[in-house]
GROMACS .gro file of C-alpha atoms in nm:
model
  360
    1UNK     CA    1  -2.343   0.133   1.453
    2UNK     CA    2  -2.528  -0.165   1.293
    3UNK     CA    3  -2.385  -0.390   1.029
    4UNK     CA    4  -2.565  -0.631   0.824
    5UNK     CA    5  -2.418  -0.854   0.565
    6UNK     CA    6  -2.133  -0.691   0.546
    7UNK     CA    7  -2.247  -0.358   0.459
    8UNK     CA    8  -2.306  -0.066   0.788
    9UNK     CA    9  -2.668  -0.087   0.784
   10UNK     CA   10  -2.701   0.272   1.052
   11UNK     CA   11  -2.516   0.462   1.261
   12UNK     CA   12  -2.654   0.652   1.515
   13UNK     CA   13  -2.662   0.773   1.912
   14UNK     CA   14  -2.665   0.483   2.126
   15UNK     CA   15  -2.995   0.442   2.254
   16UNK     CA   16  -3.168   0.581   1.948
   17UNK     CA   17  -3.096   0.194   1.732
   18UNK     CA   18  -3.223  -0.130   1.778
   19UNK     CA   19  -3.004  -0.395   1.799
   20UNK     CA   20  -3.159  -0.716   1.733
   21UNK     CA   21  -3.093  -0.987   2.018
   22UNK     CA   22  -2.908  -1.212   1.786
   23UNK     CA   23  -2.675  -0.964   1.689
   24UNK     CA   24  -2.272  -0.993   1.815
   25UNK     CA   25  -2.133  -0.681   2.027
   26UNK     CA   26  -1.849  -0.531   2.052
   27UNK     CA   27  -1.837  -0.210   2.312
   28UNK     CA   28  -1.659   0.062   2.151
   29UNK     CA   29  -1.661   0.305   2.450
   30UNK     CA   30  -1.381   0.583   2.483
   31UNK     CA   31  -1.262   0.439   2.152
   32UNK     CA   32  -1.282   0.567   1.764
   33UNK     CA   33  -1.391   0.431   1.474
   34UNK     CA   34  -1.283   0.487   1.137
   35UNK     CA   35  -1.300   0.304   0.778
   36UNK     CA   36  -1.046   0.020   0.715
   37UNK     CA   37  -0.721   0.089   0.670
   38UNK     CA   38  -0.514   0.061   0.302
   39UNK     CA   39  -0.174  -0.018   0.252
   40UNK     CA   40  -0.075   0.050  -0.092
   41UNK     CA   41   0.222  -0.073  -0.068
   42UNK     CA   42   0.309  -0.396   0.018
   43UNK     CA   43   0.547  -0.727  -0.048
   44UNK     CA   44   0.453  -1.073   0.035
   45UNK     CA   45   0.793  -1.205  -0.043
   46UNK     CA   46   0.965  -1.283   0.289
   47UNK     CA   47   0.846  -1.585   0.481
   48UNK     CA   48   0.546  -1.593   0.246
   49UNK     CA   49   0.696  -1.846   0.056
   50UNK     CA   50   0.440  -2.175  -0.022
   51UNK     CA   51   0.123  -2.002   0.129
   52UNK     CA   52  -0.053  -2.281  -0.115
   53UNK     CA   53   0.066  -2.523   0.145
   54UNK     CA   54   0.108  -2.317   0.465
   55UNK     CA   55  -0.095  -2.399   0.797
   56UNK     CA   56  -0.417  -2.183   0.802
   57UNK     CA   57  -0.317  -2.042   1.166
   58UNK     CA   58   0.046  -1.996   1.054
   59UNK     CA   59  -0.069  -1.815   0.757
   60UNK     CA   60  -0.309  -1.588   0.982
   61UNK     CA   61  -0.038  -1.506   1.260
   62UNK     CA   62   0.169  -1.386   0.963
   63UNK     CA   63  -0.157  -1.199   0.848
   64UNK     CA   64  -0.214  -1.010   1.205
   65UNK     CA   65   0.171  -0.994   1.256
   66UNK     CA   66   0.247  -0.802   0.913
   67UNK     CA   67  -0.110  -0.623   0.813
   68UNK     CA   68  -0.428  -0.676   1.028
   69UNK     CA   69  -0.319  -0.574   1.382
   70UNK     CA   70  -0.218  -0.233   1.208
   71UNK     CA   71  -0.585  -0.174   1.084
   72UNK     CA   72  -0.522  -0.292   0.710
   73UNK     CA   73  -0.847  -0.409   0.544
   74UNK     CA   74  -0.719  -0.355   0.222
   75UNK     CA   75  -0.361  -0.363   0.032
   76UNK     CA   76  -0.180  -0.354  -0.285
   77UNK     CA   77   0.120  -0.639  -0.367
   78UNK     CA   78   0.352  -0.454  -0.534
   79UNK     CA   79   0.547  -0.705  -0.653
   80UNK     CA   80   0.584  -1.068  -0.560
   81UNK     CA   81   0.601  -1.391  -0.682
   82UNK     CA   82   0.202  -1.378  -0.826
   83UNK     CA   83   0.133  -1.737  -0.798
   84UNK     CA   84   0.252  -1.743  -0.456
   85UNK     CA   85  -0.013  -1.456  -0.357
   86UNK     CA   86  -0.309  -1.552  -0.593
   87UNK     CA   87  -0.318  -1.899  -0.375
   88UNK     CA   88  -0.302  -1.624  -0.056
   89UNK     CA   89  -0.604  -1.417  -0.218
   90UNK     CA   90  -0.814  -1.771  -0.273
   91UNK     CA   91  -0.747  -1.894   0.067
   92UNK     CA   92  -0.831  -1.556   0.213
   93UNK     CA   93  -1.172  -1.494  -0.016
   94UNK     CA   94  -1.253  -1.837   0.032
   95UNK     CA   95  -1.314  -1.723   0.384
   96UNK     CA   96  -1.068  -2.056   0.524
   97UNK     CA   97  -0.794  -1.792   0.692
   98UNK     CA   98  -0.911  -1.373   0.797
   99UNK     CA   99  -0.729  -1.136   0.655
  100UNK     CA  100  -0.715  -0.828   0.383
  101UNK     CA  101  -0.904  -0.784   0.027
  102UNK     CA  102  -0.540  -0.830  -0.165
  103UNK     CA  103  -0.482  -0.627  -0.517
  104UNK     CA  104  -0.176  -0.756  -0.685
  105UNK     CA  105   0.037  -0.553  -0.969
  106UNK     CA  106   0.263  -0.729  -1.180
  107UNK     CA  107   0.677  -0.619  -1.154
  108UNK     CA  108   0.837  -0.534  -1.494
  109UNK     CA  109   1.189  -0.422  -1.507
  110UNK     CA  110   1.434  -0.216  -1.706
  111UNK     CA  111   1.686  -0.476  -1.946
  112UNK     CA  112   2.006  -0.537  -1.696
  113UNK     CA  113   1.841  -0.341  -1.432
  114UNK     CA  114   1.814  -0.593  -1.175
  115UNK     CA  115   1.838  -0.446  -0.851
  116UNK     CA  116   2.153  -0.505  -0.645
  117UNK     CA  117   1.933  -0.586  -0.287
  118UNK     CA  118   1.756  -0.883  -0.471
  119UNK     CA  119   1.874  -1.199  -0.510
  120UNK     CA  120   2.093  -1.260  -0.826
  121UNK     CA  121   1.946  -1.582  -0.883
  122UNK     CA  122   1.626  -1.401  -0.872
  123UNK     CA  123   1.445  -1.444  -1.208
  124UNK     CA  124   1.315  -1.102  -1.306
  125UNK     CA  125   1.076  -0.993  -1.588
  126UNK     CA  126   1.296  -0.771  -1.804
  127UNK     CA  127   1.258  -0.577  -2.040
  128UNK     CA  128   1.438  -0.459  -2.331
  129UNK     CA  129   1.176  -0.301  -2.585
  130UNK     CA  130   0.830  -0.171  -2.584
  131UNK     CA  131   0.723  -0.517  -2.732
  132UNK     CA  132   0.852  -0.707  -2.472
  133UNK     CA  133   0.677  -0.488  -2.192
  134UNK     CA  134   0.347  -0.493  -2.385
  135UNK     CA  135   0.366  -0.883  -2.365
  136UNK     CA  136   0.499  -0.862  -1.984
  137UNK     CA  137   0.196  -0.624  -1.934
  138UNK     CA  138  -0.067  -0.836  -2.101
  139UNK     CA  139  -0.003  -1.167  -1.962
  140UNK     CA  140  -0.014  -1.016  -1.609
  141UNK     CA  141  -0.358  -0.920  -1.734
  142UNK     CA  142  -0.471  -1.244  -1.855
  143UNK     CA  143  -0.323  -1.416  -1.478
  144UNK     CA  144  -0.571  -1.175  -1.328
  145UNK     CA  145  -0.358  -0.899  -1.153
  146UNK     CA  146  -0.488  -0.606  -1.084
  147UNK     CA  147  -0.226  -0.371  -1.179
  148UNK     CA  148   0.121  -0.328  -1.325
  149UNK     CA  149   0.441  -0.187  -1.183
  150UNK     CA  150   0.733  -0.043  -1.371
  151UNK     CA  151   1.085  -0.017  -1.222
  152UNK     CA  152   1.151   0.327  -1.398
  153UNK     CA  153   1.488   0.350  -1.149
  154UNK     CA  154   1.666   0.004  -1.070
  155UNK     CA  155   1.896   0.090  -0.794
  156UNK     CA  156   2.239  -0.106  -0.876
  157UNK     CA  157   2.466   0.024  -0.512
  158UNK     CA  158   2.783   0.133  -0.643
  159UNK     CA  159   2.679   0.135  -1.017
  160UNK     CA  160   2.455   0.391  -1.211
  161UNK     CA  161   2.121   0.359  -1.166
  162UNK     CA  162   1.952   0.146  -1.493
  163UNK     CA  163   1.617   0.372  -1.601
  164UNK     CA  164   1.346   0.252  -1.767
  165UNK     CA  165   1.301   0.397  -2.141
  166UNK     CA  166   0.949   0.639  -2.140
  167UNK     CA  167   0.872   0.409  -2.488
  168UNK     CA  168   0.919   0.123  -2.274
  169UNK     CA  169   0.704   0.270  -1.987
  170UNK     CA  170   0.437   0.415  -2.229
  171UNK     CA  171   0.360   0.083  -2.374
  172UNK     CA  172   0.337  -0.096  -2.055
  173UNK     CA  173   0.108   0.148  -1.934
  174UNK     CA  174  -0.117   0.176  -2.214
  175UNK     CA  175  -0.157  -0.210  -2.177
  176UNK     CA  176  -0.299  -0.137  -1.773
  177UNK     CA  177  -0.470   0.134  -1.873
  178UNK     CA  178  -0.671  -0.049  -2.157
  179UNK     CA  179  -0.813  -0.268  -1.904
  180UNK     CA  180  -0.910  -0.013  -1.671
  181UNK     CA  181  -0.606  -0.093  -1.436
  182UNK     CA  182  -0.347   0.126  -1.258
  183UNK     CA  183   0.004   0.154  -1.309
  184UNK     CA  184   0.269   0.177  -1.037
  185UNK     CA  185   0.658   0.303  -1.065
  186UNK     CA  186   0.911   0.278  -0.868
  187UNK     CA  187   1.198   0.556  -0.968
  188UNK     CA  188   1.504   0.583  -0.816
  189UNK     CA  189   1.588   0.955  -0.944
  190UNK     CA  190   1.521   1.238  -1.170
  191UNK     CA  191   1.548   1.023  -1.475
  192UNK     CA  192   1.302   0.746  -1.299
  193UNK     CA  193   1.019   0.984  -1.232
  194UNK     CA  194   1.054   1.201  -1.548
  195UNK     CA  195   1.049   0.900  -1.742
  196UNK     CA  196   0.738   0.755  -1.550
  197UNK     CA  197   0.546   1.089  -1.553
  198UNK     CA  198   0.600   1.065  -1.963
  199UNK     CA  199   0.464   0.731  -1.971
  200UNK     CA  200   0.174   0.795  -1.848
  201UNK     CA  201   0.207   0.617  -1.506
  202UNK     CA  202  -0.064   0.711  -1.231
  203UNK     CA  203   0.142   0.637  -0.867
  204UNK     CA  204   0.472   0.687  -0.781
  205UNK     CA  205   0.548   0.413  -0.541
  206UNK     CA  206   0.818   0.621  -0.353
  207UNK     CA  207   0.953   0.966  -0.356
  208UNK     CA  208   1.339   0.988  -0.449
  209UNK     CA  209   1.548   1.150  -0.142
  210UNK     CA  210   1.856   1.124  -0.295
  211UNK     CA  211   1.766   1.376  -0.515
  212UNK     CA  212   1.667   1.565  -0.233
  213UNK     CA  213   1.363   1.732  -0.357
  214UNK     CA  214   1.134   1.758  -0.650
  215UNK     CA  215   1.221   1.948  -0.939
  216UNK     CA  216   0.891   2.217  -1.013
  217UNK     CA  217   0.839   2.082  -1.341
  218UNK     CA  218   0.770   1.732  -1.208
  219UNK     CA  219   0.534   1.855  -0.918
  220UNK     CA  220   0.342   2.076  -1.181
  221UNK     CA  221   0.327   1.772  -1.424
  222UNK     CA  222   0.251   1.534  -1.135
  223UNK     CA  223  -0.047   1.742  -1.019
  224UNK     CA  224  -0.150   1.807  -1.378
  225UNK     CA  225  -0.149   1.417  -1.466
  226UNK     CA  226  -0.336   1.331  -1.127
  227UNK     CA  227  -0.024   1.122  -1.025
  228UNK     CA  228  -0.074   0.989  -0.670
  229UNK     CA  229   0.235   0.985  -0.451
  230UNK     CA  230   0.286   0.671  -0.195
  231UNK     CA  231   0.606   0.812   0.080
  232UNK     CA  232   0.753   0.517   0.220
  233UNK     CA  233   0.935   0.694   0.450
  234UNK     CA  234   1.029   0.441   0.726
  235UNK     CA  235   1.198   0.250   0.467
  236UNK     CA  236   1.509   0.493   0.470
  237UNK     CA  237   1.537   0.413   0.789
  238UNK     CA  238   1.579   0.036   0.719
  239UNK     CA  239   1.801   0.023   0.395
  240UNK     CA  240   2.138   0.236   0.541
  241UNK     CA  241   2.302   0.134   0.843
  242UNK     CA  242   2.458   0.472   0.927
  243UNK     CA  243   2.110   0.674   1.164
  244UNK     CA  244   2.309   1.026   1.045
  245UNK     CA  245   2.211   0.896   0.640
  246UNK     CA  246   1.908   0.735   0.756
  247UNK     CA  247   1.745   1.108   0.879
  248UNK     CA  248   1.902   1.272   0.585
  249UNK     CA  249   1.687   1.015   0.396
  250UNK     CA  250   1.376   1.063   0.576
  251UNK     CA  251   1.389   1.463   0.566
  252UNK     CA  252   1.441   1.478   0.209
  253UNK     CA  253   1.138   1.220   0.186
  254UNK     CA  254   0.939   1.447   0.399
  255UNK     CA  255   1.034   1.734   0.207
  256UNK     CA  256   0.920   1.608  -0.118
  257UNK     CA  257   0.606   1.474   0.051
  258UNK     CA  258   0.521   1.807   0.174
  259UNK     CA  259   0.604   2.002  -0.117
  260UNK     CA  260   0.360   1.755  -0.326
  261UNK     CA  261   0.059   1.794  -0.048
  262UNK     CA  262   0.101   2.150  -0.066
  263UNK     CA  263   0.003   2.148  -0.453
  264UNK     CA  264  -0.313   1.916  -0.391
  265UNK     CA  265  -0.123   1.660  -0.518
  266UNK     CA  266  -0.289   1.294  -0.398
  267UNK     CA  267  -0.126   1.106  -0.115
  268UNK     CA  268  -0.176   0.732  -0.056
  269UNK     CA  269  -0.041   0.533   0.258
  270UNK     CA  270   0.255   0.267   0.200
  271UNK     CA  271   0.502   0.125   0.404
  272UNK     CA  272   0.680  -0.174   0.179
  273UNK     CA  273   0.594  -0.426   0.412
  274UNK     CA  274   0.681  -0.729   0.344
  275UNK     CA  275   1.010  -0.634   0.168
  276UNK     CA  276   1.116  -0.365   0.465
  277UNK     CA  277   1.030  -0.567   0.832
  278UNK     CA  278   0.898  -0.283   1.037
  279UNK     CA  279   0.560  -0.355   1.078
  280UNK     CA  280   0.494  -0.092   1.293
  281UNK     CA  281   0.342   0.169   1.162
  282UNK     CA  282   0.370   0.424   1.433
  283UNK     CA  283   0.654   0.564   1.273
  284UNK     CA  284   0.566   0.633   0.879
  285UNK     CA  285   0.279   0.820   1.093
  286UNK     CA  286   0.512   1.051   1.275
  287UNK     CA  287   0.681   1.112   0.957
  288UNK     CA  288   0.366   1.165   0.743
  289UNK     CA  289   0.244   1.393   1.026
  290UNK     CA  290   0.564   1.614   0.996
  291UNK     CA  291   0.469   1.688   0.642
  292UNK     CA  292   0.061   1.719   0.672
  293UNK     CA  293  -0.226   1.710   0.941
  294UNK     CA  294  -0.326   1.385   1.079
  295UNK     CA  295  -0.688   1.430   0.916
  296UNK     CA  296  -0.475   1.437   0.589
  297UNK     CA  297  -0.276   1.091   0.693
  298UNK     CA  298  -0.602   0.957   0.771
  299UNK     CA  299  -0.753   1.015   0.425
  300UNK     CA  300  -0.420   0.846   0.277
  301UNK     CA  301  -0.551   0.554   0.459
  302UNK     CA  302  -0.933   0.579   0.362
  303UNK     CA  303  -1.065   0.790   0.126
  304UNK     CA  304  -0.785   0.886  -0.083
  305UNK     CA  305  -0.734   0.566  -0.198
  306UNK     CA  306  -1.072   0.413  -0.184
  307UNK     CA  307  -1.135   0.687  -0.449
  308UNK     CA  308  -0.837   0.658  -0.648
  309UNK     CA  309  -0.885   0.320  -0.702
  310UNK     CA  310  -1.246   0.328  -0.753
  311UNK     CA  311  -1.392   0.138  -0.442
  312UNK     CA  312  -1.620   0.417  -0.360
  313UNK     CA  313  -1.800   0.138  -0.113
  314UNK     CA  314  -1.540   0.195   0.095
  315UNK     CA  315  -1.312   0.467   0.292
  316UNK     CA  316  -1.644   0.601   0.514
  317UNK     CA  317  -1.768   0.563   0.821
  318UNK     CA  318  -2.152   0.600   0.663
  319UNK     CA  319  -2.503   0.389   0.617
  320UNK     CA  320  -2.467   0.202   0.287
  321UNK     CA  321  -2.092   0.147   0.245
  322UNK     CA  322  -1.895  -0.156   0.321
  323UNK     CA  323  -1.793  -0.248   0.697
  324UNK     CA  324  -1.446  -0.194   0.672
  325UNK     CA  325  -1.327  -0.087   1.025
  326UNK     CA  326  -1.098   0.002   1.225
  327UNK     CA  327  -1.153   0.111   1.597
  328UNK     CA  328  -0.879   0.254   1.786
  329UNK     CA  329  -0.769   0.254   2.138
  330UNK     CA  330  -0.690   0.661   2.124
  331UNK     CA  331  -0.759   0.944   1.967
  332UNK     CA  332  -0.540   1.047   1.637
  333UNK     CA  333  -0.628   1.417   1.672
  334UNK     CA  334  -0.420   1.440   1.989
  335UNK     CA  335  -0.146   1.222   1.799
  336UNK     CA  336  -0.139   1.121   1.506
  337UNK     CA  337   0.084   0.804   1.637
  338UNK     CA  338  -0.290   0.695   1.757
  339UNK     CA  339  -0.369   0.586   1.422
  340UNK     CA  340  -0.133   0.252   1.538
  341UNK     CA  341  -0.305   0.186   1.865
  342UNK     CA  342  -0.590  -0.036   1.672
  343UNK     CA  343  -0.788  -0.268   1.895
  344UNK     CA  344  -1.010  -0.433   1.618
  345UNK     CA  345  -0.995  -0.452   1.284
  346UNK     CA  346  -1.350  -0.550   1.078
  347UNK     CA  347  -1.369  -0.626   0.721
  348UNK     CA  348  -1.715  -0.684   0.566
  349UNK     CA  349  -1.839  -0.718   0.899
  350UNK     CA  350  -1.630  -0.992   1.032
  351UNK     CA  351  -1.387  -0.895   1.294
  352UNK     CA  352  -1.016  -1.030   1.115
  353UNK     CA  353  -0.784  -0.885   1.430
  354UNK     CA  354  -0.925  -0.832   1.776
  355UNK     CA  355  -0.602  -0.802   1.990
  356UNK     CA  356  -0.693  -1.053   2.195
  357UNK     CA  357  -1.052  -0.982   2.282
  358UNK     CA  358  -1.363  -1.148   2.178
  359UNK     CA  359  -1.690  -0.992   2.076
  360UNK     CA  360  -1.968  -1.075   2.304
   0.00000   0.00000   0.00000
C-alpha cells in the first residue's frame, strides 16, 4: 500500500508497486490492515481537565492510553465540558500533539434530571421547555459542535427516572437537524427511547437492559426511522458492583443488540470512554461478537459509521480514500478479540500510535 498526502494513493501485491526511495516503511508482514477505527462514544471528562494548558506529551500519553493504542482514528465527545475539548481539537489539528479527528455533541438535559453519578455541583444545561432546548441547541451550533445530545432518561439511583418531554426532544432535534447535524440520546427506559424515537433523534447512545429487551414497536420504528444503535456494553460491567447484576446487565444489552442487528437495524461502536475507565476494548468485542459476526463488529468500527455520518473518505481500505489505518497484530476472523491487538494506528498518513516501534 502507498500513501501520499494523506490519502492511499494504491494498493497492490508487493512487488507489483513502486515505492519511491524517499518514502517511510513500515513492514506489515503476517499482520492486517483495516480502515481507522471510530469510537462513537466517548467522554473527555476525567483527567482531561485544562488540556488548554496541559504538557503536549502528557496530553498524548493520555491520547494513546484512552483512544489511539485501541486503533481509534476517529471519535465522537458525547458530552463534556466543550471548551475544554475544542482547545483538545485545536491542539490536535494544529498537528502540535497526534491523536484522533474529534466530533463533539453538545449535552442537554431534562429540567431536575440531573443524574445522580455526576457531580451535584456539576452545572448542567437543563431544560424545562421546547424554547429553552431550541436555545441550548442553537448556541451549541454557533460554538461549533458537531452534534447535539439529549438525555431522554436521567438516571436518578433510588428515584424515578426524569424523561425528557418528545416536545422538548423534537425541538432540540429539529435545531441539529437544520444544520445538517446528528442528534444523540441517551434513554434510560421505555419512556427514554419512545420519547427519543418521537423526536426525531437519529442514535441511541445505549440500549436500556433494565428493561430487558426492546419492545417490537420500538425496533420496527427504530429500523423505519434509520435510528443507529451504539451498545456500550462493557459499561454494565463498570457501574454495579455486584458481577451476578453486572452479567444480567450485559445479556440483556446483548439481547437487545442482537434483536436490533437482526432487523438491519445500524450498529455503531462505543465504549463511553472517558466517563467508564476500561480502555480496553477487548471486551465490548467479545460482547458485540456474542450478538453478530466479527465482519459485522468490524463495520461498526469503519463503514457503518463513516457512512452514517457522511465521511464517505473514510471506513475503506481502497485507492482514493483517506489513510486512516489500523494494522493489527492477529487476525479478527479467528477472534474477534483480535480487533484489540493493534500495532499501529495511521491517520492521514501519519502514524499517531506505533506501540513502541518506529517506521523505518
Amino acid at each position: 500500500m502507498l500513501i501520499r498526502h494523506g490519502r492511499i494513493a494504491a494498493v497492490g501485491r508487493r512487488g507489483e508497486l513502486k515505492v519511491p526511495s524517499s518514502a517511510r516503511v513500515i513492514d506489515c508482514t503476517g499482520k492486517v490492515i483495516v480502515a481507522g477505527f471510530w469510537n462513537s462514544h466517548v467522554h473527555f471528562e476525567t483527567g482531561w481537565q485544562d488540556t488548554l494548558h496541559a504538557p503536549a506529551g502528557a496530553v498524548e500519553a493520555h491520547l494513546q492510553e484512552m483512544l489511539t493504542r485501541w486503533g481509534f482514528t476517529t471519535v465522537w465527545d458525547l458530552g463534556s465540558d466543550p471548551y475544554n475539548t475544542l482547545a483538545l481539537r485545536r491542539r490536535i489539528e494544529s498537528g502540535e500533539i497526534p491523536g484522533p479527528q474529534i466530533l463533539m455533541a453538545g449535552d442537554i438535559f431534562p429540567k431536575n434530571g440531573h443524574p445522580v453519578y455526576l457531580p451535584a455541583e456539576l452545572q448542567l444545561p437543563e431544560a424545562a421547555s421546547p424554547e429553552e432546548a431550541r436555545q441550548m441547541a442553537q448556541q451549541y451550533m454557533k460554538l461549533g459542535l458537531d452534534g447535539i445530545k439529549l438525555f431522554t432518561g436521567a438516571f436518578m439511583g433510588d428515584k424515578p427516572v426524569v424523561n425528557m418531554d418528545a416536545a422538548i426532544v423534537s425541538a432540540a432535534a429539529e435545531v441539529g437537524h437544520a444544520e445538517g447535524k446528528p442528534v444523540f440520546a441517551h434513554p434510560q427506559n421505555y419512556a427514554g427511547v419512545d420519547n427519543a424515537l418521537a423526536g426525531g433523534v437519529d442514535i441511541l447512545a445505549h440500549t436500556i437492559p433494565n428493561e430487558g429487551h426492546f419492545t417490537a414497536a420500538e425496533l420496527a420504528r427504530m429500523k423505519q426511522q434509520h435510528t443507529a444503535l451504539i451498545p456500550t456494553l462493557t459499561l454494565w460491567t463498570t457501574v454495579v458492583s455486584d458481577p451476578v447484576v453486572a452479567d444480567k446487565l450485559v445479556g440483556a444489552g446483548v439481547d437487545e443488540l442482537k434483536a436490533y442487528f437482526s432487523e438491519g437495524g445500524t450498529i455503531l461502536f462505543g465504549t463511553d470512554v472517558g466517563f467508564q475507565a476500561k480502555y480496553d476494548t477487548s471486551q465490548e468485542y467479545e460482547f458485540m461478537g456474542r450478538a453478530m459476526p466479527w465482519s459485522d463488529v468490524l463495520a461498526s468500527l469503519t463503514t457503518n459509521p463513516s457512512a452514517y455520518f457522511k465521511q464517505t473518505a473514510k471506513g475503506q481500505v481502497a485507492k482514493g480514500m483517506s489513510a486512516d489505518l489500523v494494522v493489527l497484530d492477529a487476525d479478527p476472523s479467528g477472534d474477534v478479540r483480535n480487533l484489540a491487538k493493534v500495532a499501529y494506528t495511521i491517520r492521514g498518513g501519519k502514524v499517531i500510535y506505533s506501540g513502541g516501534r518506529k517506521p523505518q
